[in-house]
Coordinates of C-alpha atoms in Angstrom, one line a residue:
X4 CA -2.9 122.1 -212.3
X5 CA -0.4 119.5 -213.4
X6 CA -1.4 115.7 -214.2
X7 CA 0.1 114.9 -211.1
X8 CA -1.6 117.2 -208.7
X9 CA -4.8 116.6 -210.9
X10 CA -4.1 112.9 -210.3
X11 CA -3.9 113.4 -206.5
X12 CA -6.7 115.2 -206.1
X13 CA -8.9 112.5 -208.6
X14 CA -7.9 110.3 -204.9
X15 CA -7.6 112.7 -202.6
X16 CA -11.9 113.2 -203.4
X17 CA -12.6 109.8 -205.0
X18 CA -15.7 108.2 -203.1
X19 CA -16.0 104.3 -203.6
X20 CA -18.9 101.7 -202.5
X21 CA -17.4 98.1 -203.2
X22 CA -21.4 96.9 -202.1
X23 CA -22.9 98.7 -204.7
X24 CA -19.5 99.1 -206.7
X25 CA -20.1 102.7 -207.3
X26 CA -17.8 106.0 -208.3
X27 CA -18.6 109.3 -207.7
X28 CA -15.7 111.6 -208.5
X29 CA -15.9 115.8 -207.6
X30 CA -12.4 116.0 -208.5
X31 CA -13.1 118.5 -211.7
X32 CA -15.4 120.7 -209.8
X33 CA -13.2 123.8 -208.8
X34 CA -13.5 124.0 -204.6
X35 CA -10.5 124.0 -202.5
X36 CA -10.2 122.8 -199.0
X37 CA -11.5 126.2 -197.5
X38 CA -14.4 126.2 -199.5
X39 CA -15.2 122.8 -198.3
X40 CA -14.4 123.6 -194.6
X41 CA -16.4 126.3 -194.6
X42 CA -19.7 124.3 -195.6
X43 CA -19.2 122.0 -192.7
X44 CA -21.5 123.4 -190.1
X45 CA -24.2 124.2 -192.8
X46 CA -23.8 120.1 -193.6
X47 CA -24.4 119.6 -190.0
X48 CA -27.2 121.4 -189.8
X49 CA -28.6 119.5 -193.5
X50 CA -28.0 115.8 -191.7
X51 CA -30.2 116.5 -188.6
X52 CA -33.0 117.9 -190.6
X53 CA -32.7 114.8 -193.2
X54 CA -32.7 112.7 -190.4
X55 CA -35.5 114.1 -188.8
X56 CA -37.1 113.8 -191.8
X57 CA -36.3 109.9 -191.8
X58 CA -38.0 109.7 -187.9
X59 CA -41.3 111.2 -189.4
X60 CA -41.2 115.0 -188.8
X61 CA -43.6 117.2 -190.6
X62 CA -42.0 118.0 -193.6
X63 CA -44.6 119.6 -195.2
X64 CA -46.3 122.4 -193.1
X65 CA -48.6 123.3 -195.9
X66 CA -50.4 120.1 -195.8
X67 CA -48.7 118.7 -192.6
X68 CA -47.5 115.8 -194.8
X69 CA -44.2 113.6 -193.5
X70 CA -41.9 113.2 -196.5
X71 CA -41.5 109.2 -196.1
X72 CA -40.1 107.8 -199.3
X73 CA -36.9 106.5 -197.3
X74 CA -39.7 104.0 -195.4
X75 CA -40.5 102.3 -199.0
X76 CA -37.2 100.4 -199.1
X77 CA -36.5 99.5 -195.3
X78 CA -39.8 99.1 -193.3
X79 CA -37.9 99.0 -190.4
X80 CA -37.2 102.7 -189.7
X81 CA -41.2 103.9 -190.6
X82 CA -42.2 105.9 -187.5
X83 CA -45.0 103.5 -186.6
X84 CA -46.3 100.1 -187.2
X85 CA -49.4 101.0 -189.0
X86 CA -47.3 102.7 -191.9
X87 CA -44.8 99.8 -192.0
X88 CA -47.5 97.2 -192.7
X89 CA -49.2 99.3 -195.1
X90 CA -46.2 99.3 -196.8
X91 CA -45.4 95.3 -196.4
X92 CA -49.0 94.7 -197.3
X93 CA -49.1 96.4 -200.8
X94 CA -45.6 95.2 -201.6
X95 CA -47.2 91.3 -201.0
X96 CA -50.1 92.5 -203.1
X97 CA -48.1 93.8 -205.9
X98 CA -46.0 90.7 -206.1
X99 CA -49.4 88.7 -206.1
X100 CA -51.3 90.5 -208.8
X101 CA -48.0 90.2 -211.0
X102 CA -47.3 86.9 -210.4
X103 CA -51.4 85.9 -211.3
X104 CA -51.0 88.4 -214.5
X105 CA -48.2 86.7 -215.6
X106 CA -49.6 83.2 -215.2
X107 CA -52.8 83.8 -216.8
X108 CA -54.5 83.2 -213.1
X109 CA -55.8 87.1 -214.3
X110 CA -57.1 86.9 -217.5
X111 CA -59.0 89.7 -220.1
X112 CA -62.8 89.2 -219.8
X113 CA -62.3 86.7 -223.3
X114 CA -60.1 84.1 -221.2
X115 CA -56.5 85.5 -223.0
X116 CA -54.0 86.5 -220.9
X117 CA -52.5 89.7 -220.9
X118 CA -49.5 90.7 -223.3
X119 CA -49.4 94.9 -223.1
X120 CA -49.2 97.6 -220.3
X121 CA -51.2 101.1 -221.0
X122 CA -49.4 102.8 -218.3
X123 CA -51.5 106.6 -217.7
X124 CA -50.2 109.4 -215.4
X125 CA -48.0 112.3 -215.6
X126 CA -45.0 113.8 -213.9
X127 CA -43.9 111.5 -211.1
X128 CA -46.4 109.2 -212.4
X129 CA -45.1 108.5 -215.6
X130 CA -41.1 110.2 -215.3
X131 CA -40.2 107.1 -213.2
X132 CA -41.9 104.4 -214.9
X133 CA -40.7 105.6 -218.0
X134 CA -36.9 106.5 -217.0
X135 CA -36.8 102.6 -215.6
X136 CA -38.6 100.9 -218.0
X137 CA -35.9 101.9 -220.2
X138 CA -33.2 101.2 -218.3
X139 CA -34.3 97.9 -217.4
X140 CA -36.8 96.5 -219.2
X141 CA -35.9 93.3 -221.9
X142 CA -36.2 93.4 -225.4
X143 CA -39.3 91.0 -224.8
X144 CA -40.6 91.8 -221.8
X145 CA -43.6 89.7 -219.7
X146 CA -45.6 93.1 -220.8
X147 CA -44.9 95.6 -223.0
X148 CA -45.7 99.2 -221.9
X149 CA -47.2 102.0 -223.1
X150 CA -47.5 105.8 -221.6
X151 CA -50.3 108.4 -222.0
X152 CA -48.8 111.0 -220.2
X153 CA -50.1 113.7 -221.9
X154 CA -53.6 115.5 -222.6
X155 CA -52.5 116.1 -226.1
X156 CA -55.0 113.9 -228.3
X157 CA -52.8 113.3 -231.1
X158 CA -50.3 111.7 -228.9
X159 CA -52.9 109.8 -226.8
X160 CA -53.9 108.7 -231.2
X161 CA -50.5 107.5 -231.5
X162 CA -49.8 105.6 -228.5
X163 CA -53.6 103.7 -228.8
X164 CA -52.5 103.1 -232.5
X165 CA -49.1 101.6 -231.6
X166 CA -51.5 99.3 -229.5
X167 CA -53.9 98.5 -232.5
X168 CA -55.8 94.9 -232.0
X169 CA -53.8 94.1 -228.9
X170 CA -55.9 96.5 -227.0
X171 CA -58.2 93.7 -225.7
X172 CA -55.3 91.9 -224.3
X173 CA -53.9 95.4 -222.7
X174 CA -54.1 95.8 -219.1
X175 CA -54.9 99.7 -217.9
X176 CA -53.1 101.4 -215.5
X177 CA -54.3 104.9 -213.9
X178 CA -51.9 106.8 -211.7
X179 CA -53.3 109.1 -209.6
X180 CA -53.0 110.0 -205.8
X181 CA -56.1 112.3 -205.9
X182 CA -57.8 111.7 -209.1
X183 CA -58.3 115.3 -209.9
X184 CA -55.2 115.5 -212.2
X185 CA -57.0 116.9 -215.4
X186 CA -54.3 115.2 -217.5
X187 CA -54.5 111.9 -216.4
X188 CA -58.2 112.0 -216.2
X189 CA -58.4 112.9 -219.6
X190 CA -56.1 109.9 -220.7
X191 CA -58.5 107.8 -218.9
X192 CA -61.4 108.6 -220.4
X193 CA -59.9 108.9 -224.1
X194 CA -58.8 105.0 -223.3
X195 CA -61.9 104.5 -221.7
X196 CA -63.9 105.2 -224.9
X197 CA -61.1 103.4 -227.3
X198 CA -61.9 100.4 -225.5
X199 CA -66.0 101.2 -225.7
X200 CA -65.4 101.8 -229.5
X201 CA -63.8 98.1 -229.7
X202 CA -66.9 96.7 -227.4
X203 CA -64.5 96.3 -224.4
X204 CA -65.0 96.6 -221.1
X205 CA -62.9 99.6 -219.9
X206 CA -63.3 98.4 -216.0
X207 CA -62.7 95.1 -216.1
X208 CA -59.2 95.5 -217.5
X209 CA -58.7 98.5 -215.6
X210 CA -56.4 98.8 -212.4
X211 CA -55.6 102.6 -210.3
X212 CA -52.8 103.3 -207.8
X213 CA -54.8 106.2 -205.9
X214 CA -55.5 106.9 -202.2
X215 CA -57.7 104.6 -200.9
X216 CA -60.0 106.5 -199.6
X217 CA -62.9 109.2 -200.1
X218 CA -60.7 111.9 -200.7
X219 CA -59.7 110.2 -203.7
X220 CA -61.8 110.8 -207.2
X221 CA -60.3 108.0 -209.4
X222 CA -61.0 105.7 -205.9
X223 CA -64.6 106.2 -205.7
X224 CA -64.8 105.7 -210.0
X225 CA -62.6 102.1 -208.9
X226 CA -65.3 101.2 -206.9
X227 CA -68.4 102.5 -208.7
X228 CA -67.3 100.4 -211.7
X229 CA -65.9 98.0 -210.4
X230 CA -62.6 97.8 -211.4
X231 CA -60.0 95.2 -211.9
X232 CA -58.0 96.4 -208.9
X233 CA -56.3 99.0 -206.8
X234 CA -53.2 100.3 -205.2
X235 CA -52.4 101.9 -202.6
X236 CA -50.7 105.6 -202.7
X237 CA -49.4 106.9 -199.8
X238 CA -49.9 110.4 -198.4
X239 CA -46.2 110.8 -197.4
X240 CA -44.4 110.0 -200.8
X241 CA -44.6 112.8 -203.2
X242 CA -45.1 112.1 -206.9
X243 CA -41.1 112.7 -207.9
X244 CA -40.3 110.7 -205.4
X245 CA -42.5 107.5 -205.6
X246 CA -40.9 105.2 -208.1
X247 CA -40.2 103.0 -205.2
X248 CA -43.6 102.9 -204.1
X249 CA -46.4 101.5 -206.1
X250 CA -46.3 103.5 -208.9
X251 CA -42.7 102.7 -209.8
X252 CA -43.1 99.1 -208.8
X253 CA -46.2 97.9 -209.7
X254 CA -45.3 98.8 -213.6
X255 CA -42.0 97.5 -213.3
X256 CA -43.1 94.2 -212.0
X257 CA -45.4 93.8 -214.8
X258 CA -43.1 94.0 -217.4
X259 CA -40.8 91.3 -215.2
X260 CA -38.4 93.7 -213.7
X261 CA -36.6 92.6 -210.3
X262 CA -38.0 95.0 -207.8
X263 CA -36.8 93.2 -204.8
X264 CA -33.3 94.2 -206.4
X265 CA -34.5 98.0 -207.1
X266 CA -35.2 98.1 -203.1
X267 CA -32.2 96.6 -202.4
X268 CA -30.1 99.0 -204.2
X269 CA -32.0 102.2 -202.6
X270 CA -31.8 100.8 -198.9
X271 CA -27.8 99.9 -199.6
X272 CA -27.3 103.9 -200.8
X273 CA -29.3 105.3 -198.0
X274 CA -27.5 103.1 -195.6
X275 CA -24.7 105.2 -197.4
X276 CA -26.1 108.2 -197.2
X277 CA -27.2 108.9 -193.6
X278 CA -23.2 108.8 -193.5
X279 CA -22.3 112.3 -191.1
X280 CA -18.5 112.9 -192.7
X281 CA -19.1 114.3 -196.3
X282 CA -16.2 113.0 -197.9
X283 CA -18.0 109.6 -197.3
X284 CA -21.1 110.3 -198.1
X285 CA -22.1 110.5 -201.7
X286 CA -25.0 112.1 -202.2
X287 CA -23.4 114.6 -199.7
X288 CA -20.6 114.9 -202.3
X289 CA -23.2 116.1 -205.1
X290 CA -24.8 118.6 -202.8
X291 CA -21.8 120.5 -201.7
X292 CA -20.8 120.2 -205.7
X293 CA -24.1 121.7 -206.7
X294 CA -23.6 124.6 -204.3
X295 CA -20.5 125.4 -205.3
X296 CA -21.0 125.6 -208.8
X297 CA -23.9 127.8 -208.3
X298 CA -22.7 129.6 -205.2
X299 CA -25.7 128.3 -203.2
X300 CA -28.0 130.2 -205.6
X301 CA -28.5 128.0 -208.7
X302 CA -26.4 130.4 -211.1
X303 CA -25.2 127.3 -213.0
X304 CA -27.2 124.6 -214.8
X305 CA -27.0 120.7 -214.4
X306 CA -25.9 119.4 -218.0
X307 CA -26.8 115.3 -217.3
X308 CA -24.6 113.8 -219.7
X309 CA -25.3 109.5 -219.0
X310 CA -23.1 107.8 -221.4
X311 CA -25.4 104.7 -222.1
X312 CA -28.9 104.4 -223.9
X313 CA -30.5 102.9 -221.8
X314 CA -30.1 105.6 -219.1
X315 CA -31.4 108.5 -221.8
X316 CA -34.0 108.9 -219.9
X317 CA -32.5 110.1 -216.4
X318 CA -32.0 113.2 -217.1
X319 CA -35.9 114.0 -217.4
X320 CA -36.5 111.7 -214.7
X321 CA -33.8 114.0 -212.7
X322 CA -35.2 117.2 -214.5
X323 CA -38.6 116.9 -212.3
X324 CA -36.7 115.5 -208.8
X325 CA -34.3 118.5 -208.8
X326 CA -36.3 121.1 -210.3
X327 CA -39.8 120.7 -208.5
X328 CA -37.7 120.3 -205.1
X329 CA -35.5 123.1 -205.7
X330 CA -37.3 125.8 -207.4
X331 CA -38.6 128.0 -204.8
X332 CA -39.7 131.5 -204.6
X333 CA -39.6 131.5 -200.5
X334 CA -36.5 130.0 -198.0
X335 CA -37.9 127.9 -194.4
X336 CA -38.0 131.5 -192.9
X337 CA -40.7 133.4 -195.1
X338 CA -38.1 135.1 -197.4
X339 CA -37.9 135.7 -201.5
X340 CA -34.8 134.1 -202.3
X341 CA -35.8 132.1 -205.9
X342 CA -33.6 129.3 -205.7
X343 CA -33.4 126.1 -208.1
X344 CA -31.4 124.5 -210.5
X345 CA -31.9 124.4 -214.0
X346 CA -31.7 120.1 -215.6
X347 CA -31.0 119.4 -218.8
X348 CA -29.4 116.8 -220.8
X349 CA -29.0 114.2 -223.7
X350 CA -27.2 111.0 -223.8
X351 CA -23.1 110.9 -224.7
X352 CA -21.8 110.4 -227.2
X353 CA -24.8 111.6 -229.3
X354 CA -24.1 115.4 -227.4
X355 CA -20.4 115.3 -228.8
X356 CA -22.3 116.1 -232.2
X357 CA -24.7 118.1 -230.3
X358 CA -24.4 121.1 -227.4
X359 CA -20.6 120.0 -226.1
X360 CA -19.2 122.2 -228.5
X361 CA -21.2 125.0 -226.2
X362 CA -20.2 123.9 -223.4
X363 CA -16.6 123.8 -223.8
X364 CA -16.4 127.4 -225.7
X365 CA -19.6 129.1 -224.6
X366 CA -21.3 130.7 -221.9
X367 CA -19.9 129.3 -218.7
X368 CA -23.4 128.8 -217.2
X369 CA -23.2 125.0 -216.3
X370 CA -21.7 122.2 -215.0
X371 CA -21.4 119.0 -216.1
X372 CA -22.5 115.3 -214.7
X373 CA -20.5 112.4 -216.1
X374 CA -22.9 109.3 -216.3
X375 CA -20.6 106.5 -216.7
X376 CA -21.0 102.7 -217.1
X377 CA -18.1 100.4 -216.8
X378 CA -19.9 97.4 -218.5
X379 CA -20.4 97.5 -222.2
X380 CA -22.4 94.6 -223.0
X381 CA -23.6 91.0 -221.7
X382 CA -21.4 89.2 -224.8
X383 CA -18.1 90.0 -225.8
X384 CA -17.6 93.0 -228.3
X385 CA -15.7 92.7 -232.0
X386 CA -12.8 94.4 -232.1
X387 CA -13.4 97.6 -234.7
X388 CA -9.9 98.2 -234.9
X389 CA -6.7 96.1 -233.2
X390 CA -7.6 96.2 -229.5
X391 CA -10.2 98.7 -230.0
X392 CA -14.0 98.0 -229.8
X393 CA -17.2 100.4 -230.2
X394 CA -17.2 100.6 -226.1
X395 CA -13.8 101.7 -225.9
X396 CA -14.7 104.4 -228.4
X397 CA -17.5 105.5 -226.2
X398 CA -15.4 105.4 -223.3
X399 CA -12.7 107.5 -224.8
X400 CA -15.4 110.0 -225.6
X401 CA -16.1 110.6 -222.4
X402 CA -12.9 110.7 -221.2
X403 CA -12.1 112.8 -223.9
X404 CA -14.9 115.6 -222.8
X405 CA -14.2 115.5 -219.0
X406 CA -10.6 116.5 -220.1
X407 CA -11.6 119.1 -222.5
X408 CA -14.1 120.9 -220.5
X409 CA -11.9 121.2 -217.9
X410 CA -9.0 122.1 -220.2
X411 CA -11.1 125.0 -220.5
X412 CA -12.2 125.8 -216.8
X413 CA -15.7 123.8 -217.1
X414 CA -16.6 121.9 -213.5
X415 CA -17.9 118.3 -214.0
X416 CA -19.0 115.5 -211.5
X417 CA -18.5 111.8 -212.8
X418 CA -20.9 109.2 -211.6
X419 CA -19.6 105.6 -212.1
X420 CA -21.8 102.0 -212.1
X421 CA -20.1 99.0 -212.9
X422 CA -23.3 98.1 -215.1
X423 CA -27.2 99.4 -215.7
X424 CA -29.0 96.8 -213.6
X425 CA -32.5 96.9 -211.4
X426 CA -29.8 97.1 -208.4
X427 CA -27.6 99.6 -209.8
X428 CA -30.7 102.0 -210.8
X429 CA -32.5 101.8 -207.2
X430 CA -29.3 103.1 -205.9
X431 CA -29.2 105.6 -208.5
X432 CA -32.9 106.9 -207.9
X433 CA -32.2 106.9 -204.3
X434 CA -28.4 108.6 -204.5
X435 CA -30.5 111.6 -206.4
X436 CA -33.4 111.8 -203.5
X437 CA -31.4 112.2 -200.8
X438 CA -29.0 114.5 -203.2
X439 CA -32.0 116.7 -203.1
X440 CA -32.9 116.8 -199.4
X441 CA -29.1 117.5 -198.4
X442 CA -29.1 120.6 -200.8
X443 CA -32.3 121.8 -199.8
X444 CA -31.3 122.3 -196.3
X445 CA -28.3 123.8 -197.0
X446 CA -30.0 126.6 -199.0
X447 CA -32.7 126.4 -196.7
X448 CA -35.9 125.7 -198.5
X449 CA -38.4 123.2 -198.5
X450 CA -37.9 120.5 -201.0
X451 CA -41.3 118.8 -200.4
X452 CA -44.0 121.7 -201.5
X453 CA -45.1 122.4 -205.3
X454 CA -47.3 126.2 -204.6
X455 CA -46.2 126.8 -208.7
X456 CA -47.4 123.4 -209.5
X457 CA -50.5 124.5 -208.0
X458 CA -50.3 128.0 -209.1
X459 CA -50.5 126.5 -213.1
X460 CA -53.3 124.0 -212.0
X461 CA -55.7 126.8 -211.0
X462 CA -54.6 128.9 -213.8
X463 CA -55.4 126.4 -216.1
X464 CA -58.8 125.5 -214.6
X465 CA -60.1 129.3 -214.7
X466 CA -59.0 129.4 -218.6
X467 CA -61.6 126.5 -219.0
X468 CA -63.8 127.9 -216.9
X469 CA -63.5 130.9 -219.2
X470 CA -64.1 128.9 -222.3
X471 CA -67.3 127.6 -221.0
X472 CA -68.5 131.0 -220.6
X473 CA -67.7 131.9 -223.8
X474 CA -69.3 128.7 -225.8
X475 CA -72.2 129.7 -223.9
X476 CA -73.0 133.5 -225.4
X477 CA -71.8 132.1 -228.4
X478 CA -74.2 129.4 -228.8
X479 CA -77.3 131.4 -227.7
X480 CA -76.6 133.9 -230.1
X481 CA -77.0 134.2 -233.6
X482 CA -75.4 137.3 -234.7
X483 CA -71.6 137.7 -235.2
X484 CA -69.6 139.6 -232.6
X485 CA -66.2 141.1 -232.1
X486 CA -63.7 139.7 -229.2
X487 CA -64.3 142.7 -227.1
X488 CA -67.9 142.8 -227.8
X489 CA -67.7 139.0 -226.2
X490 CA -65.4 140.3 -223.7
X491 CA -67.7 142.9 -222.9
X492 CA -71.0 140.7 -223.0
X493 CA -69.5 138.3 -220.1
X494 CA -67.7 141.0 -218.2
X495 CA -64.1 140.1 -218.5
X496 CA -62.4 142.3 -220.5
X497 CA -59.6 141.9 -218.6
X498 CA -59.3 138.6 -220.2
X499 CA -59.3 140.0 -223.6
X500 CA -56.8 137.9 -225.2
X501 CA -57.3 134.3 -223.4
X502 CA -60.8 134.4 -225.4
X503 CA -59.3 134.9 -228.8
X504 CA -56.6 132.1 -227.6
X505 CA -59.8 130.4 -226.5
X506 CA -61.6 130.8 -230.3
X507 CA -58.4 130.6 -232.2
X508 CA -58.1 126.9 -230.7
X509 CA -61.6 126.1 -231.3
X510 CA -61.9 127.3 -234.5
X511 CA -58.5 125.4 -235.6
X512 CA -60.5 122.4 -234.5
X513 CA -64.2 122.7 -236.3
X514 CA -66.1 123.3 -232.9
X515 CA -68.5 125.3 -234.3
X516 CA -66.3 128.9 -234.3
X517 CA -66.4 130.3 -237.5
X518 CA -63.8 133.1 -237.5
X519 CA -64.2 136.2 -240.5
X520 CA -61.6 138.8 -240.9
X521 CA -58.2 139.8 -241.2
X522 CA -56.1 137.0 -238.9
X523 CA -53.4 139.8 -238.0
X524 CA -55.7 141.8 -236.3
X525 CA -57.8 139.6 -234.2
X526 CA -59.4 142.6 -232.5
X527 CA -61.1 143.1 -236.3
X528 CA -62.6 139.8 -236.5
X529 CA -66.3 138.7 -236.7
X530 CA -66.8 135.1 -234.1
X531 CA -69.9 133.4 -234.9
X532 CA -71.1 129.8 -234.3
X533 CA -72.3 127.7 -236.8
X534 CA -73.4 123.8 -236.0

């Protein structure tokens, strides 16, 4: 296609929002006009099931759960009074505690006020918090934040030791909607005894966001120990997409982020997209991208390619969103039809150095998504060059890429912002979410279920479960055995190899397993404990 027709079609499909002064631009992805005509009646079918969704339908037969993030950013449209006051109420509260926190009203039990954030969760829990913190969080901020996000010890080592003597100053924060998460139980108890070890008390410096209720673990800890606080979590937002409830907010506010202008931003863009005509709707515009490129079936990857720092983190924030909604084994009707969409990405220009050259001359697998920022920086840049500066540069790059991947036949979206601010990033989040529910439909799965999420939890739990059967004979007996002889002794032979995993592991961390023999051939080697 000439520059011309190219140029055409760049208007022909440009979408524009002067409110939230917003791009998005499908003109590189490869449909033509039949393609897109032919999409119509399934988009029809996608906008009255999202906007069912909106009115409160169960969206969630599994745990008969409405899907109600949209409700978090205009209380007007919740299904019921109850739900919008809850949501009112712990928005006041938020802005309360913050507003105490920061003016010393909330003080550590020594009478200092607070100076750091230990933020612990994982996935939705800590993707959010993490993608906006930074995006939008000053140099200095009112708190500084920290994540546990993990249950590996040497990271939860590192992140305490980044902390070092401030940890009597640092406020904890535990994110969990049912308090059973093993991972983010874990982080609370290692920060738990970090603070013990420093004679601190844990609890009194110590806030949740949980369901408040009895179905909630970390709740009933909250009020056996009497905690500093706690949040609400609602039953109806799931954890990839709840950076506009509490547990996006509440962090966000601490560290002195604008969340009225987060909200703001998301209710603008779903204002935007509940819009019926696809060419005007722009999350509408992804979706029938996405389906294209993949031919409804997820045969192409999302490359996330945001061309500022301080968006580096939305492609893992996106990675969860997209990937937990959209990777399904079963369709609405009961069939196998494994569907998703595979996220990855980096930051440009660092990827011109890294995986472009791929994607231009390799495998064909992908499509791109342009994240582009108009605004360089707050002061005016030095000119590196006559009438060139390092944002121009960084611009050209982009440009540069768009051009050559499709030079060469590779698809690419380009979402434009006219700067990275708490506005521009709740539209963003919000642009993504509803992204997600317009695709779903149209490949007809349920975006709002996790059974391999699950699957992985229970998995998990029955390879501990194992382990504490093998400590067990171990420990009561004195005499060395073989794996299978340990295997045999418990009667799960069938699980022949977890249990070496199992000792392997314990051994490489002097838990009493004392491992003899020839490593290569574990079946060969003698296990016995020694205190």
């Amino acid at each position: 296609m000439d520059n011309l027709r190219l140029w055409q079609r760049y208007q022909d499909w440009l979408y524009y929002h002067p409110t939230l002064d917003l791009y998005i631009d499908v003109s590189r992805m490869g449909f033509d006009d039949s393609f897109y005509e032919s999409m119509l009646p399934k988009f029809a079918v996608a906008f009255e099931s999202v906007a069912k969704l909106e009115q409160g339908a169960i969206a969630n037969p599994d745990e008969k759960r409405m899907v109600g993030h949209y409700w978090l950013r205009n209380t007007d449209i919740a299904p019921n009074q109850e739900i919008k006051r809850e949501i009112e109420d712990c928005l006041v509260k938020i802005k309360d505690f913050t507003q105490k926190v920061h003016s010393g009203a909330i003080k550590t039990p020594f009478g200092e006020k607070f100076t750091d954030l230990l933020s612990i969760g994982i996935g939705g829990s800590a993707l959010g918090p993490q993608f906006v913190s930074q995006a939008l969080a000053d140099i200095n901020p009112q708190l500084k934040i920290h994540f546990i996000d993990n249950t590996d010890p040497d990271g939860i080592d590192r992140t305490l030791t980044q902390i070092k003597d401030r940890l009597k100053t640092t406020l904890v924060l535990v994110i969990s909607k049912s308090g059973g998460t093993p991972e983010t139980r874990n982080g609370m108890l290692e920060a738990k005894h970090a603070y013990e070890k420093q004679g601190l008390n844990f609890a009194r410096q110590a806030v949740a966001i949980t369901m408040m209720d009895d179905s909630s673990k970390l709740y009933q800890i909250v009020q056996e120990e009497d905690w500093l606080d706690c949040f609400p979590m609602f039953d109806w937002v799931g954890g990839r997409t709840s950076e506009l409830s509490s547990v996006g907010l509440l962090p966000a506010a601490l560290e002195g982020i604008d969340i009225d202008a987060m909200l703001a931003g998301a209710k603008e863009m779903d204002i935007a997209t509940r819009e019926t005509n696809v060419k005007n709707n722009p999350s509408a515009l992804l979706a029938l991208s996405w389906y294209y490129a993949g031919n409804g079936r997820g045969e192409k990857d999302m490359v996330m390619l945001p061309y500022k720092d301080s968006l580096l983190l939305f492609s893992r924030y996106l990675q969860q969103l997209v990937m937990e909604s959209l990777g399904k084994e079963k369709d609405l009707d009961g069939n196998s039809v494994y569907q998703g969409i595979a996220v990855y990405g980096n930051k440009g220009s660092t990827d011109q150095h890294a995986y472009v050259q791929q994607l231009r001359e390799g495998i064909s697998n992908f499509f791109v998504t342009f994240i582009e920022v108009l605004k360089d920086r707050e002061t005016k840049s030095i000119e590196l060059e006559k009438n060139v500066t390092s944002g121009d540069y960084l611009s050209g790059f982009l440009q540069g890429t768009r051009q050559a991947l499709y030079d060469n036949g590779r698809d690419s979206i380009t979402v434009t912002v006219n700067e990275v601010t708490p506005y521009t990033v709740g539209a963003l989040i919000a642009l993504y979410e509803r992204a997600v529910s317009i695709y779903a439909y149209l490949v007809n799965i349920n975006a709002y279920h996790q059974p391999g999420v699950e699957a992985g939890k229970k998995a998990a739990a029955s390879i501990l479960a194992l382990q504490k059967e093998v400590l067990d004979l171990i420990q009561n007996n004195s005499q060395s055995l073989t794996i299978q002889e340990i295997a045999d002794k418990i009667d799960k032979s069938q699980d022949i190899e977890a249990i070496y995993k199992i000792l392997r592991h314990l051994s490489a961390n002097n838990r009493g397993i004392h491992l003899e023999g020839d490593r290569i051939s574990p079946s060969n080697l003698q296990v016995k404990y020694m205190k």
